Coordinates of C-alpha atoms and ligand atoms in Angstrom, one line a residue:
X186 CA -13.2 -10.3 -7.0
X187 CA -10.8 -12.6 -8.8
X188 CA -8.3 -13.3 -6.1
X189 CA -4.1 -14.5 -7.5
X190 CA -1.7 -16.1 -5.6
X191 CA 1.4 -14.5 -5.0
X192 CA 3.5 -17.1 -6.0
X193 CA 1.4 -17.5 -9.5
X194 CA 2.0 -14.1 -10.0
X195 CA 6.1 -14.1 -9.3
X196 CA 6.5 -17.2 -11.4
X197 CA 4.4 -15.3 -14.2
X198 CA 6.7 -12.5 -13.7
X199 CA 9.7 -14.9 -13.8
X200 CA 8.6 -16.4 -17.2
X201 CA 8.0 -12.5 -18.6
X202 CA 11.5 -11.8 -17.3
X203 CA 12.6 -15.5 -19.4
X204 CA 11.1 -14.3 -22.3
X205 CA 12.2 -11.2 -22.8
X206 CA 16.2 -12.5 -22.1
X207 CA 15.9 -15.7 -24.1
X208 CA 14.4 -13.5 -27.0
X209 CA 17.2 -10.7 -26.9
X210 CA 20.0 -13.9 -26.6
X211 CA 18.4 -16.0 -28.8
X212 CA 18.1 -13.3 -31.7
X213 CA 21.6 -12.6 -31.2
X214 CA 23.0 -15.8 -30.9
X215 CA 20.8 -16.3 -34.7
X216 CA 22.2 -13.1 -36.3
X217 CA 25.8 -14.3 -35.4
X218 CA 24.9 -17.8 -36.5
X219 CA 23.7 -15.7 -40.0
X220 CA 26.7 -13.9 -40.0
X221 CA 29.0 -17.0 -40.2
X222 CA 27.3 -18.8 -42.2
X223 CA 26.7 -16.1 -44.9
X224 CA 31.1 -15.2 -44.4
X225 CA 31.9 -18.9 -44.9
X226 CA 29.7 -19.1 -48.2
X227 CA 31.0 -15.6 -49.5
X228 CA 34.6 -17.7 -48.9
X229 CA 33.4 -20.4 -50.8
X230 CA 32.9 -17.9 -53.9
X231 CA 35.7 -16.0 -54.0
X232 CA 37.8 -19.4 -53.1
X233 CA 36.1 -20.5 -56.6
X234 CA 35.8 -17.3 -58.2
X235 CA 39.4 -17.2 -58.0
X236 CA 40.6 -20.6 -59.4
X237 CA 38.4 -19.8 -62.7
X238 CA 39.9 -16.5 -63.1
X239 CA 43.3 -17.6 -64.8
X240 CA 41.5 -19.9 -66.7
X241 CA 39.5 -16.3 -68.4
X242 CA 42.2 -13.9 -68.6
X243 CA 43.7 -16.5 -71.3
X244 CA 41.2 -17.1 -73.4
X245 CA 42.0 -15.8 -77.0
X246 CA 40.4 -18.3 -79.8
X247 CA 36.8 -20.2 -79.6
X248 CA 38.5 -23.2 -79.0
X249 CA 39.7 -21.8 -75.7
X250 CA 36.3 -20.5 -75.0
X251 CA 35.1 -24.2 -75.6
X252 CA 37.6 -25.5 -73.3
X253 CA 36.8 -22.9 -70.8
X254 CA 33.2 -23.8 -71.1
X255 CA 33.9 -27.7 -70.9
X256 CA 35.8 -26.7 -68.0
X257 CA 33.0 -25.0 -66.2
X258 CA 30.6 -27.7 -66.6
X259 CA 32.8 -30.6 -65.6
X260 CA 33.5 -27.9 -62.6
X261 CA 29.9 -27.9 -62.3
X262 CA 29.0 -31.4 -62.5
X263 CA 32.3 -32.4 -59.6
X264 CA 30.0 -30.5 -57.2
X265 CA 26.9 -31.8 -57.8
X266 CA 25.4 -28.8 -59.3
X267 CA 26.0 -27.4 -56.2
X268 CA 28.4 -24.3 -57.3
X269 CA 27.6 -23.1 -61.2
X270 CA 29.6 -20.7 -63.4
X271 CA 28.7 -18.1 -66.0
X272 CA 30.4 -15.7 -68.2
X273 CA 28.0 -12.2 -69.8
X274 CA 28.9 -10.1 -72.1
X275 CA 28.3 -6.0 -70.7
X276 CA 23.9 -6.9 -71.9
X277 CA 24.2 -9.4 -69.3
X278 CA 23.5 -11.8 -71.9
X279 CA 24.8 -15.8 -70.7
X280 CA 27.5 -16.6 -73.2
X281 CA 29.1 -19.3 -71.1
X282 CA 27.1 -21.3 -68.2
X283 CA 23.4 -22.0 -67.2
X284 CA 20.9 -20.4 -69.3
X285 CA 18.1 -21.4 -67.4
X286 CA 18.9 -18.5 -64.7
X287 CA 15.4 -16.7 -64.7
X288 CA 16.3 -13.1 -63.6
X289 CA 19.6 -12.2 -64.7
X290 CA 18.9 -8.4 -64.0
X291 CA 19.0 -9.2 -60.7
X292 CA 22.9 -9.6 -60.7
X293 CA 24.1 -6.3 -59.7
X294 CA 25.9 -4.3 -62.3
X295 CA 29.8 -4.0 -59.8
X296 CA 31.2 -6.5 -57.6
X297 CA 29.7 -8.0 -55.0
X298 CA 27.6 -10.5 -53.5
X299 CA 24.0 -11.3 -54.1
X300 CA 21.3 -13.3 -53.3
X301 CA 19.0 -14.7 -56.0
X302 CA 15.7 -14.5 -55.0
X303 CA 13.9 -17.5 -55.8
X304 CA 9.9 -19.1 -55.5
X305 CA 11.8 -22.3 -53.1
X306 CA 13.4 -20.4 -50.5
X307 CA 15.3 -23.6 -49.4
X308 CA 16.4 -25.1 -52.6
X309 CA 17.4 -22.3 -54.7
X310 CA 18.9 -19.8 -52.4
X311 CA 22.4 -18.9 -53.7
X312 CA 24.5 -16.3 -54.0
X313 CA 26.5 -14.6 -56.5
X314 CA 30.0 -13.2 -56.9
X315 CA 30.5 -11.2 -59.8
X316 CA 33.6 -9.9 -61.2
X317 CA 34.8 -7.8 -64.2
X318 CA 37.5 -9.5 -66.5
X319 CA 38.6 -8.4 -70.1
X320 CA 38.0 -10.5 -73.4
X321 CA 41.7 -10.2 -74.0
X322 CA 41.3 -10.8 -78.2
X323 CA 38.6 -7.8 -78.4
X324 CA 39.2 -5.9 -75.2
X325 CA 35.4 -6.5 -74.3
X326 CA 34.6 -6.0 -70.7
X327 CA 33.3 -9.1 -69.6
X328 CA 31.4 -10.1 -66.5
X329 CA 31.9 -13.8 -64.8
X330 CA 29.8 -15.0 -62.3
X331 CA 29.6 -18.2 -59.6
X332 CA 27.1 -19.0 -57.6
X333 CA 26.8 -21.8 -54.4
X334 CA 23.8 -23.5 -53.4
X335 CA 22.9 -22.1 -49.5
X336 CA 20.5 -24.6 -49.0
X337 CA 22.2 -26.3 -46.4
X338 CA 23.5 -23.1 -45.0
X339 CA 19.7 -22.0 -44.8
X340 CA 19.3 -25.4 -43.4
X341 CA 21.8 -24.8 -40.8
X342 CA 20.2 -21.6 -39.9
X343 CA 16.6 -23.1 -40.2
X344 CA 17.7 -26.1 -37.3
X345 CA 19.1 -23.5 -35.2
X346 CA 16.0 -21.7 -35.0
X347 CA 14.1 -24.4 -34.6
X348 CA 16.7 -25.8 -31.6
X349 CA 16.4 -22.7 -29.7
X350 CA 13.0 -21.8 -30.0
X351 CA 12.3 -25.6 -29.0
X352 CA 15.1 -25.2 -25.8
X353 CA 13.8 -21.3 -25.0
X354 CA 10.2 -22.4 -24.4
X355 CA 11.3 -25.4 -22.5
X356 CA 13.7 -22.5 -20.5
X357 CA 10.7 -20.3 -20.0
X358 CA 8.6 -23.3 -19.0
X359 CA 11.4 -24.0 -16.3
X360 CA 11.9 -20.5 -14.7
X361 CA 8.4 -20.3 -14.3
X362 CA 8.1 -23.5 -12.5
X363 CA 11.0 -22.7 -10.4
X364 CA 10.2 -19.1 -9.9
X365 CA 6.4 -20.9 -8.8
X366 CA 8.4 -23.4 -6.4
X367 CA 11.0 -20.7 -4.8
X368 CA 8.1 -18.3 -4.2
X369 CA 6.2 -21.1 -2.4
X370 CA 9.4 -21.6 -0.3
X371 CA 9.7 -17.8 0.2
X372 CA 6.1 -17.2 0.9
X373 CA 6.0 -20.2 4.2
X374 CA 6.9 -17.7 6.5
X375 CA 3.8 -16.0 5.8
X376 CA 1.8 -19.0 5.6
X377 CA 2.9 -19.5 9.3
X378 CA 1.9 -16.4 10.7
X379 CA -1.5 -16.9 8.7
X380 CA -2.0 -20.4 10.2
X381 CA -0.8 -18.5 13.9
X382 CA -3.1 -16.0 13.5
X383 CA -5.9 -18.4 12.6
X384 CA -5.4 -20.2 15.8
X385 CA -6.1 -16.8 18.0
X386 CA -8.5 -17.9 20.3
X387 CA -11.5 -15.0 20.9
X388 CA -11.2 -13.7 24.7
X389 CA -7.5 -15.1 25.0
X390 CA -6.0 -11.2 24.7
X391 CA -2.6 -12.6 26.0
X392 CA -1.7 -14.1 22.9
X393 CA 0.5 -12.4 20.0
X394 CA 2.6 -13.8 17.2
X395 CA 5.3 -15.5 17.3
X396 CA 8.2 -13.1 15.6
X397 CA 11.0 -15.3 16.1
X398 CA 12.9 -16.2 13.2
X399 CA 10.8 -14.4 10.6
X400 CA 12.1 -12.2 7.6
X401 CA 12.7 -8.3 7.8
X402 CA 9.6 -7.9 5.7
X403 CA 7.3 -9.6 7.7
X404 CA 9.1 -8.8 11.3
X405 CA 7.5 -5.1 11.0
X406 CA 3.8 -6.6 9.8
X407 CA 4.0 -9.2 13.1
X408 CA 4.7 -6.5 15.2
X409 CA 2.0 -3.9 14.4
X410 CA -0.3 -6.7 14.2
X411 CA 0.4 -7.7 17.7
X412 CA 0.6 -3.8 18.5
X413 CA -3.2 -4.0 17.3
X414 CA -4.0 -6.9 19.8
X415 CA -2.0 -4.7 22.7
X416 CA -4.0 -2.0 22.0
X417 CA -7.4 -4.6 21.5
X418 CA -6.8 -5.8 25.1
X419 CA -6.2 -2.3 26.9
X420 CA -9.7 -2.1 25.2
X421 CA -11.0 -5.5 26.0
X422 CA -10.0 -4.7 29.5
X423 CA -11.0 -0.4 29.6
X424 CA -14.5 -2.3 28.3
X425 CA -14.7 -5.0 30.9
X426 CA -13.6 -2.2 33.5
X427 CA -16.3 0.0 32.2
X428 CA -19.1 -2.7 32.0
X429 CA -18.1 -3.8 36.2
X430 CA -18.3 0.1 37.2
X431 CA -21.5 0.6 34.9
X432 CA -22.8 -2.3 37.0
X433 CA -21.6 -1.1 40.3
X434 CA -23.0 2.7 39.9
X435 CA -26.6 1.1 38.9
X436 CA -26.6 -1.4 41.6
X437 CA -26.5 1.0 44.5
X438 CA -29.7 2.4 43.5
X439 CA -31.3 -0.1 42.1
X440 CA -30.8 -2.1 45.3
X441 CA -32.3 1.4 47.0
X442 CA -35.6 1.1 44.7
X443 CA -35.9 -2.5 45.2
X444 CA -35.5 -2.2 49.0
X445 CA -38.3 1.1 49.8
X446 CA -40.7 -0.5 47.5
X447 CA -40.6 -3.9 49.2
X448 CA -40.4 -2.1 52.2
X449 CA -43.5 0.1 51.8
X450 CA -45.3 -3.1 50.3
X451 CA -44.9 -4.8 53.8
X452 CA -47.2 -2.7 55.6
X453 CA -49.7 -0.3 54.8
X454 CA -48.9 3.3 54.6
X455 CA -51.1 6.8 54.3
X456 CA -50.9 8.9 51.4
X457 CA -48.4 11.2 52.6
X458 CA -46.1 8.3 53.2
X459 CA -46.4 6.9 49.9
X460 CA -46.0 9.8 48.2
X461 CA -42.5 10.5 49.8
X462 CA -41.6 7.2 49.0
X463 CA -42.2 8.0 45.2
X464 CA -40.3 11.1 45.7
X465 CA -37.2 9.3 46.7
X466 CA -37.9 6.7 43.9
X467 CA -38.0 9.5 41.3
X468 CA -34.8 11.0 42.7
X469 CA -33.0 7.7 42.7
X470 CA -34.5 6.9 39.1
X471 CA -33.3 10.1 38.3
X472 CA -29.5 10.0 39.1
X473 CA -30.0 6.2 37.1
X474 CA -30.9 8.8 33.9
X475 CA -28.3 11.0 34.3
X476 CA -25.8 8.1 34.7
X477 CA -27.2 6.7 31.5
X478 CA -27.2 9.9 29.6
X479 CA -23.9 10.1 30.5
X480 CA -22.7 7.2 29.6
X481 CA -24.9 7.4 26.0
X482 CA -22.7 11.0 25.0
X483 CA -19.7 9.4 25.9
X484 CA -19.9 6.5 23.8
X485 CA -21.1 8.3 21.2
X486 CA -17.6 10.8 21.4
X487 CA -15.5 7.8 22.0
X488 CA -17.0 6.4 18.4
X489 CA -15.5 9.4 17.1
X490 CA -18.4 11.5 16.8
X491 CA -17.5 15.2 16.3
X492 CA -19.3 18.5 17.4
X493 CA -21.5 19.3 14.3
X494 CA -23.9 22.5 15.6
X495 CA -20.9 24.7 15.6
X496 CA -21.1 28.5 15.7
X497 CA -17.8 31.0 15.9
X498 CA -18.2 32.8 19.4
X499 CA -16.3 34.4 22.1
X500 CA -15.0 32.0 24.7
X501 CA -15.1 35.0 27.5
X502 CA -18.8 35.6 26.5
X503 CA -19.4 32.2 27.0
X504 CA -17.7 31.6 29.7
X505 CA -19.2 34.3 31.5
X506 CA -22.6 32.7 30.8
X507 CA -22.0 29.5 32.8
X508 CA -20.6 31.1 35.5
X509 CA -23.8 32.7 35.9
X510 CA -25.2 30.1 35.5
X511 CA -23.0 28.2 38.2
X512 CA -22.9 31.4 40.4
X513 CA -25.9 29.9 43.0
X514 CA -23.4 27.0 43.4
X515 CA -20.3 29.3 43.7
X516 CA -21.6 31.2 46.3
X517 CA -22.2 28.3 48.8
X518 CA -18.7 27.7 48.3
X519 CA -18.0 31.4 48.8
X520 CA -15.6 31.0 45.2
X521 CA -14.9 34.1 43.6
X522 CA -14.5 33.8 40.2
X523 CA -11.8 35.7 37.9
X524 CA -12.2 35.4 33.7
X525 CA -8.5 36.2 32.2
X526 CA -8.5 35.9 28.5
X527 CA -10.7 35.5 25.5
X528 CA -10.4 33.8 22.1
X529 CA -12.8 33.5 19.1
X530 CA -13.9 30.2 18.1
X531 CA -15.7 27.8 16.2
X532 CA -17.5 25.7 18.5
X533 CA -20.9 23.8 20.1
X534 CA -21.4 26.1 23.1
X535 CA -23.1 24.0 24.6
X536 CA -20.8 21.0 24.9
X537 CA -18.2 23.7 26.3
X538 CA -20.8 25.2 28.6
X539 CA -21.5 21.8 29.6
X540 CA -17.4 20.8 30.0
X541 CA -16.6 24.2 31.6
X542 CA -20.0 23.9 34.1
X543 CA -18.6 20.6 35.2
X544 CA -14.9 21.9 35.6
X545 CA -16.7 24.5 37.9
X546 CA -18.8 22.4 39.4
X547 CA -15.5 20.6 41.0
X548 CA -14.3 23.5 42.2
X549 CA -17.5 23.9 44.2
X550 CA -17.1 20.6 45.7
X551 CA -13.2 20.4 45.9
X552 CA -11.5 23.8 45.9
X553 CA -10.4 25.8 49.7
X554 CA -13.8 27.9 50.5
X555 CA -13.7 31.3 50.2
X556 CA -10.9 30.7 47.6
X557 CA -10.5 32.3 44.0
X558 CA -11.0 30.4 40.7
X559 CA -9.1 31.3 38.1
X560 CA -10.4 30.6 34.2
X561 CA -8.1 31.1 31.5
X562 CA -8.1 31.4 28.3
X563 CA -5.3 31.4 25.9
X564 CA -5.1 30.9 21.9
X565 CA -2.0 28.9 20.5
X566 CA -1.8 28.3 17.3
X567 CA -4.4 25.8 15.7
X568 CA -5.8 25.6 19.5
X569 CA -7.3 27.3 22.2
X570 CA -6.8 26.2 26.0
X571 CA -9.5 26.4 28.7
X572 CA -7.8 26.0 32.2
X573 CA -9.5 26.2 35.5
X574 CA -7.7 26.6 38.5
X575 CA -8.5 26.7 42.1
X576 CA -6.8 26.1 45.7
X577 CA -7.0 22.4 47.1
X578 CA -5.5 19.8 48.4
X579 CA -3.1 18.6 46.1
X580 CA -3.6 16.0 43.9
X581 CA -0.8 13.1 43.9
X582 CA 0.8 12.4 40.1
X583 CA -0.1 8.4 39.7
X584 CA -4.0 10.3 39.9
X585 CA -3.9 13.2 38.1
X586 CA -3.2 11.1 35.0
X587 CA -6.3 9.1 35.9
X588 CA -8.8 11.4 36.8
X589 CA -10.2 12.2 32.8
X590 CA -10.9 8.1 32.9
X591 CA -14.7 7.6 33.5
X592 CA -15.9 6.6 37.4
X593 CA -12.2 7.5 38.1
X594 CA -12.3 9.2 41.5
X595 CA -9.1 10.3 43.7
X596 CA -11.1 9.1 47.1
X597 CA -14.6 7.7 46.7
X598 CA -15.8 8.0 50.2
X599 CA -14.7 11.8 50.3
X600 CA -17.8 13.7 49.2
X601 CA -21.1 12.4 47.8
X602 CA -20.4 9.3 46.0
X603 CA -24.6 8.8 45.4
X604 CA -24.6 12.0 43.5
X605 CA -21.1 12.4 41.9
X606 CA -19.8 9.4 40.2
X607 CA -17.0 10.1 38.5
X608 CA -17.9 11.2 35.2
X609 CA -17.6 15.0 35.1
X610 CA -14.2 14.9 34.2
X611 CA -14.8 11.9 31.3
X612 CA -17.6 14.2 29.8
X613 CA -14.5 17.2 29.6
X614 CA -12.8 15.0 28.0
X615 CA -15.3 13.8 25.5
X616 CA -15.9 17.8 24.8
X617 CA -12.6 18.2 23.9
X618 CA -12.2 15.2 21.5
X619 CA -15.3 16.1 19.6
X620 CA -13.4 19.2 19.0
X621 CA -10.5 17.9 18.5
X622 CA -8.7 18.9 21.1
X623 CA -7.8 17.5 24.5
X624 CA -7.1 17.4 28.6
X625 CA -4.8 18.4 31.1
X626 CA -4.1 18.6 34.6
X627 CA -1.7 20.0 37.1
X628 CA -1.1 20.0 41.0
X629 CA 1.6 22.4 41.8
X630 CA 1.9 24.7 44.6
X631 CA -1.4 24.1 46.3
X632 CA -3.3 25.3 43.0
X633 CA -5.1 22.4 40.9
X634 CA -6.0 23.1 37.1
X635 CA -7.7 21.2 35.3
X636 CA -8.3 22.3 31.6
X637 CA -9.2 21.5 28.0
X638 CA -8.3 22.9 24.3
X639 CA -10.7 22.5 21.6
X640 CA -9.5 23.0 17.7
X641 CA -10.2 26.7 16.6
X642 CA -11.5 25.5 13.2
X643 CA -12.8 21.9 13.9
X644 CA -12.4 19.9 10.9
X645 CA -15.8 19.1 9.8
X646 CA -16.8 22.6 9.7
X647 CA -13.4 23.6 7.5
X648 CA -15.6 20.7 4.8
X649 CA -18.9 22.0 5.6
X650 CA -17.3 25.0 4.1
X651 CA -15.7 24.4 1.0
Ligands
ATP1211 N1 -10.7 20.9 41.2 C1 -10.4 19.7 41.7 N2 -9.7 19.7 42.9 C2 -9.3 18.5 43.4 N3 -9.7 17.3 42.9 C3 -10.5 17.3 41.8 C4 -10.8 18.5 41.2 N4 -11.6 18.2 40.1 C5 -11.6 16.8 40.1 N5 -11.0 16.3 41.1 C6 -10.8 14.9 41.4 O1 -11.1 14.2 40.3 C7 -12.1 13.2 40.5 C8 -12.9 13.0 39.2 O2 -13.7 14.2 38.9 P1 -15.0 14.1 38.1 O3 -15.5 15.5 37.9 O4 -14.7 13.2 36.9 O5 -15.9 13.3 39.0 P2 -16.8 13.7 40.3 O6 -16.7 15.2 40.4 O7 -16.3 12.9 41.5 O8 -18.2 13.3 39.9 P3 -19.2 13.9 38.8 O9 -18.4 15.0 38.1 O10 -19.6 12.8 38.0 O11 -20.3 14.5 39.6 C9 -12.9 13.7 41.6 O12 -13.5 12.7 42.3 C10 -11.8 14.4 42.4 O13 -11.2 13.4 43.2
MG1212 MG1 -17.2 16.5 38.8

C-alpha cells in the first residue's frame, strides 16, 4: 500500500488552500484592473467626443464640412492614429472619417460605448462613442463617432495577468514549501515518541514514554500507549506467575514418579509390589492430567473462546442434576442442600455443571459439617446469578479478591494440597466468561458465597440466530 507522509500531505493541502485564494484575489484584483482601465478609456471618448461637438453643430455650407473634415484628420494624425473620428448619415453610411472601418453595423444604433471586434485582438481593439447631432442646414439626424486605440490598455491588462499568474504560482510554490517545513516542525514531537518507542527494549516492562512536554494531541496517544504496556506487564508478570506455579504443581509429582521408580529399580520386587507401585504412578500421572486439562480449558477461555454447544434450559433442573451428582460427596460432609430459584437460559450445561460441581465441591471440603448450602438462583436483567453459600470460617477481604486467580489458595497447607491445587475456582471463572458473565464472593456473617452469572442470551448464539 502506497504509504504519504503527513507533512506531504498538509503542504499539498496548503498549496490547494493557495490556489483556491490566490485565484478568487487574483480574478478580482483583474476585473477591477478591467474596470479602470475600460472607465479611463470611455473618459478618453467622451473628453474627445466633446471637443468635436461644437465644431458639428455649426456646420452649415460644404466648405464647413471640409473644414470639419480637415479638422478631423489633422485631429487624427496629432494622435498618431491613435483616436479616429467619423460622421454617418441615419444608413450609417461614412460621410466624414475612415472608410476603411470593416463592420459599421456593428456600431449600435443609440449612445453608448462599443467595442469593435476585430481579427488582431491587440492592435485593433477600440471602442466607440456614438452620439446623435443634427445637420443644422437640412435638419438631418446625424450620427458622429470616435474611437481610441486600447491596445495599450489591453496591454496593461495583458502584463497584469501575466505578473500575477507568474507571482501566484511562485505564492503557491511557497505555501507549499512552508506548509511542508512547518508540518515537519509540528510533526517532531511525534517523531520523538516514534524513535522512544523504538528504543523499548523486549523484557524491560518498566519502561513507558516519556509524556513530558508533549502536545495535547499526542499527550492522550502516549498515555494509552503506556496504559497498553501497564496492562502488557500485569500480563508479562500474571504469565511468568503462572509458568513458576505450573512448574511448582508438576514438580511435586514428578519428583514422586521419579523417586518410586528409582526406588523400586534398586532392588528387586514381587509382582504384587510392582504392581502397587504402578498404581500409585497412574494416580500421580493422573492428577498431572487433570492439572493439564485444566490448565488447556483455561487458556483456551482466557483466548476468549466462548461457550458454542448452547441449549436454553432450566438452571433448577440442572442444578438439581449435579447435586446428585455431588450428593456421595455431600453426605460425607453431612451438607444439606437447599435449591431457591430458577431461571431459563441459554447455555453449555455442561460448563455450568462443571462450575457449579466445583463450587460444591468447596463446600464439601470447606463449609461447617452438618451445615446447609444454600444455591440461588436469581435472573436480572441481561444476566442470571448462580450463588452458593455455606457456613465457614470466614474469609479475610485482601483473599476473597484473589481466590478466582488460578493456584490461588487462602492457606495451602490446610487440606490436601496433592489433590486440590487451586484451580476450581479459576475454572468458575473461565465458565462464566465464556458466557459472558462473571464472579463474585462474599464473607459476611459467618456465611461464604461464592457465585457466578452467565449472559441469558450469550452473544454468539443471538448471530447463530439471525
Ligand atoms: N466455600 C468456601 N469456603 C471457604 N473457603 C473457600 C471456599 N471455596 C473456596 N475457598 C478458598 O478458595 C481457595 C481456592 O479455591 P479453589 O476451588 O480455586 O481451589 P481448591 O479448592 O483449593 O482446589 P481445586 O478446586 O483445584 O481442587 C481454596 O483453597 C479455599 O481457600
Ligand atoms: Mg475447589
Amino acid at each position: 500500500m502506497k504509504t504519504t507522509s503527513i507533512s506531504s500531505r498538509l503542504s499539498v493541502m496548503f498549496a490547494l488552500c493557495a490556489v483556491l485564494i490566490l485565484s478568487v484575489y487574483g480574478l478580482f484584483l483583474r476585473s477591477s484592473l478591467d474596470d479602470s482601465l475600460t472607465k479611463q478609456m470611455h473618459n478618453e471618448l467622451i473628453f474627445r467626443a466633446n471637443l468635436i461637438e461644437p465644431w458639428i453643430g455649426s456646420r452649415a455650407s460644404p466648405e464647413a464640412w471640409q473644414r470639419l473634415d480637415k479638422k478631423l484628420a489633422e485631429l487624427t494624425e496629432a494622435e498618431g492614429g491613435r483616436v479616429k473620428y467619423w460622421i454617418f448619415d441615419a444608413d450609417s453610411t461614412v460621410l466624414l472619417g475612415d472608410n476603411s472601418l470593416s463592420d459599421l453595423g456593428q456600431i449600435p444604433s443609440n449612445n453608448g460605448f462599443t467595442r469593435i471586434p476585430s481579427d488582431n485582438e491587440l492592435s485593433s481593439d477600440r471602442y466607440l462613442y456614438t452620439t446623435f447631432t443634427s445637420f443644422d442646414g437640412e435638419n438631418t439626424a446625424l450620427r458622429f463617432a470616435v474611437s481610441i486605440d486600447s491596445t495599450a490598455y489591453v496591454g496593461t491588462l495583458n502584463e497584469f495577468t501575466r505578473t500575477l499568474i507568474i507571482i501566484s504560482i511562485l505564492g503557491i510554490l511557497l505555501v507549499a514549501l512552508l506548509g511542508f517545513a512547518i508540518s515537519r516542525m509540528g510533526m517532531k514531537p511525534v517523531k520523538r515518541l516514534s524513535s522512544q518507542a523504538e528504543k523499548l527494549e523486549a523484557g524491560n516492562y518498566d519502561q513507558r514514554l516519556d509524556t513530558t512536554n508533549l502536545p495535547n494531541e499526542l499527550l492522550a496517544l502516549a498515555a494509552s500507549f503506556n496504559g497498553v504496556l501497564d496492562r502488557q506487564k500485569v500480563a508479562w508478570q500474571q504469565l511468568e506467575s503462572f509458568n513458576a506455579d505450573v512448574a511448582h504443581e508438576l514438580r511435586t509429582p514428578l519428583t514422586n514418579l521419579i523417586g518410586q521408580t528409582q526406588l523400586s529399580l534398586s532392588h528387586q520386587h514381587d509382582i504384587e509390589e510392582l504392581e502397587e507401585l504402578l498404581g500409585s504412578n497412574l494416580e500421580e500421572l493422573e492428577r498431572m492430567t487433570t492439572i493439564v486439562n485444566d490448565m488447556l480449558f483455561l487458556s483456551h477461555a482466557q483466548a476468549g473462546e466462548a461457550a458454542t454447544q448452547t441449549s436454553e434450559v432450566s438452571l433448577q433442573q440442572e442444578a438439581l442434576k449435579t447435586v446428585d451428582y455431588m450428593e456421595p460427596l455431600l453426605e460425607e460432609s453431612a451438607l444439606h442442600v437447599e435449591i431457591k430459584g430458577d431461571a431459563v437460559a441459554c447455555i453449555d450445561h455442561r460448563l455450568f455443571h462443571r462450575a457449579l460441581a466445583n463450587l460444591l465441591g468447596n463446600c464439601v471440603q470447606y463449609a461447617t459439617v452438618k451445615s446447609t448450602v444454600v444455591v440461588a438462583i436469581e435472573k436480572q436483567s441481561h444476566h442470571v446469578s448462580i450463588s452458593v453459600s455455606n457456613q465457614g470460617t470466614p474469609i479475610e477481604h485482601t483473599h476473597l479478591n484473589r481466590l478466582f486467580e488460578r493456584f490461588y489458595r487462602v492457606d495451602s497447607s490446610r487440606g490436601d494440597s496433592r489433590t486440590h491445587h487451586g484451580l476450581g475456582l479459576s475454572i468458575v471463572k473461565a465458565v462464566a466468561l465464556m458466557h459472558q458473565g462473571s464472579v463474585f464472593a462474599t464473607s459476611q456473617n459467618g456465611i461464604n458465597t461464592f457465585g457466578f452469572t452467565l449472559a441469558i442470551q450469550p452473544e454468539h448464539s443471538i448471530l447463530t440466530k439471525k
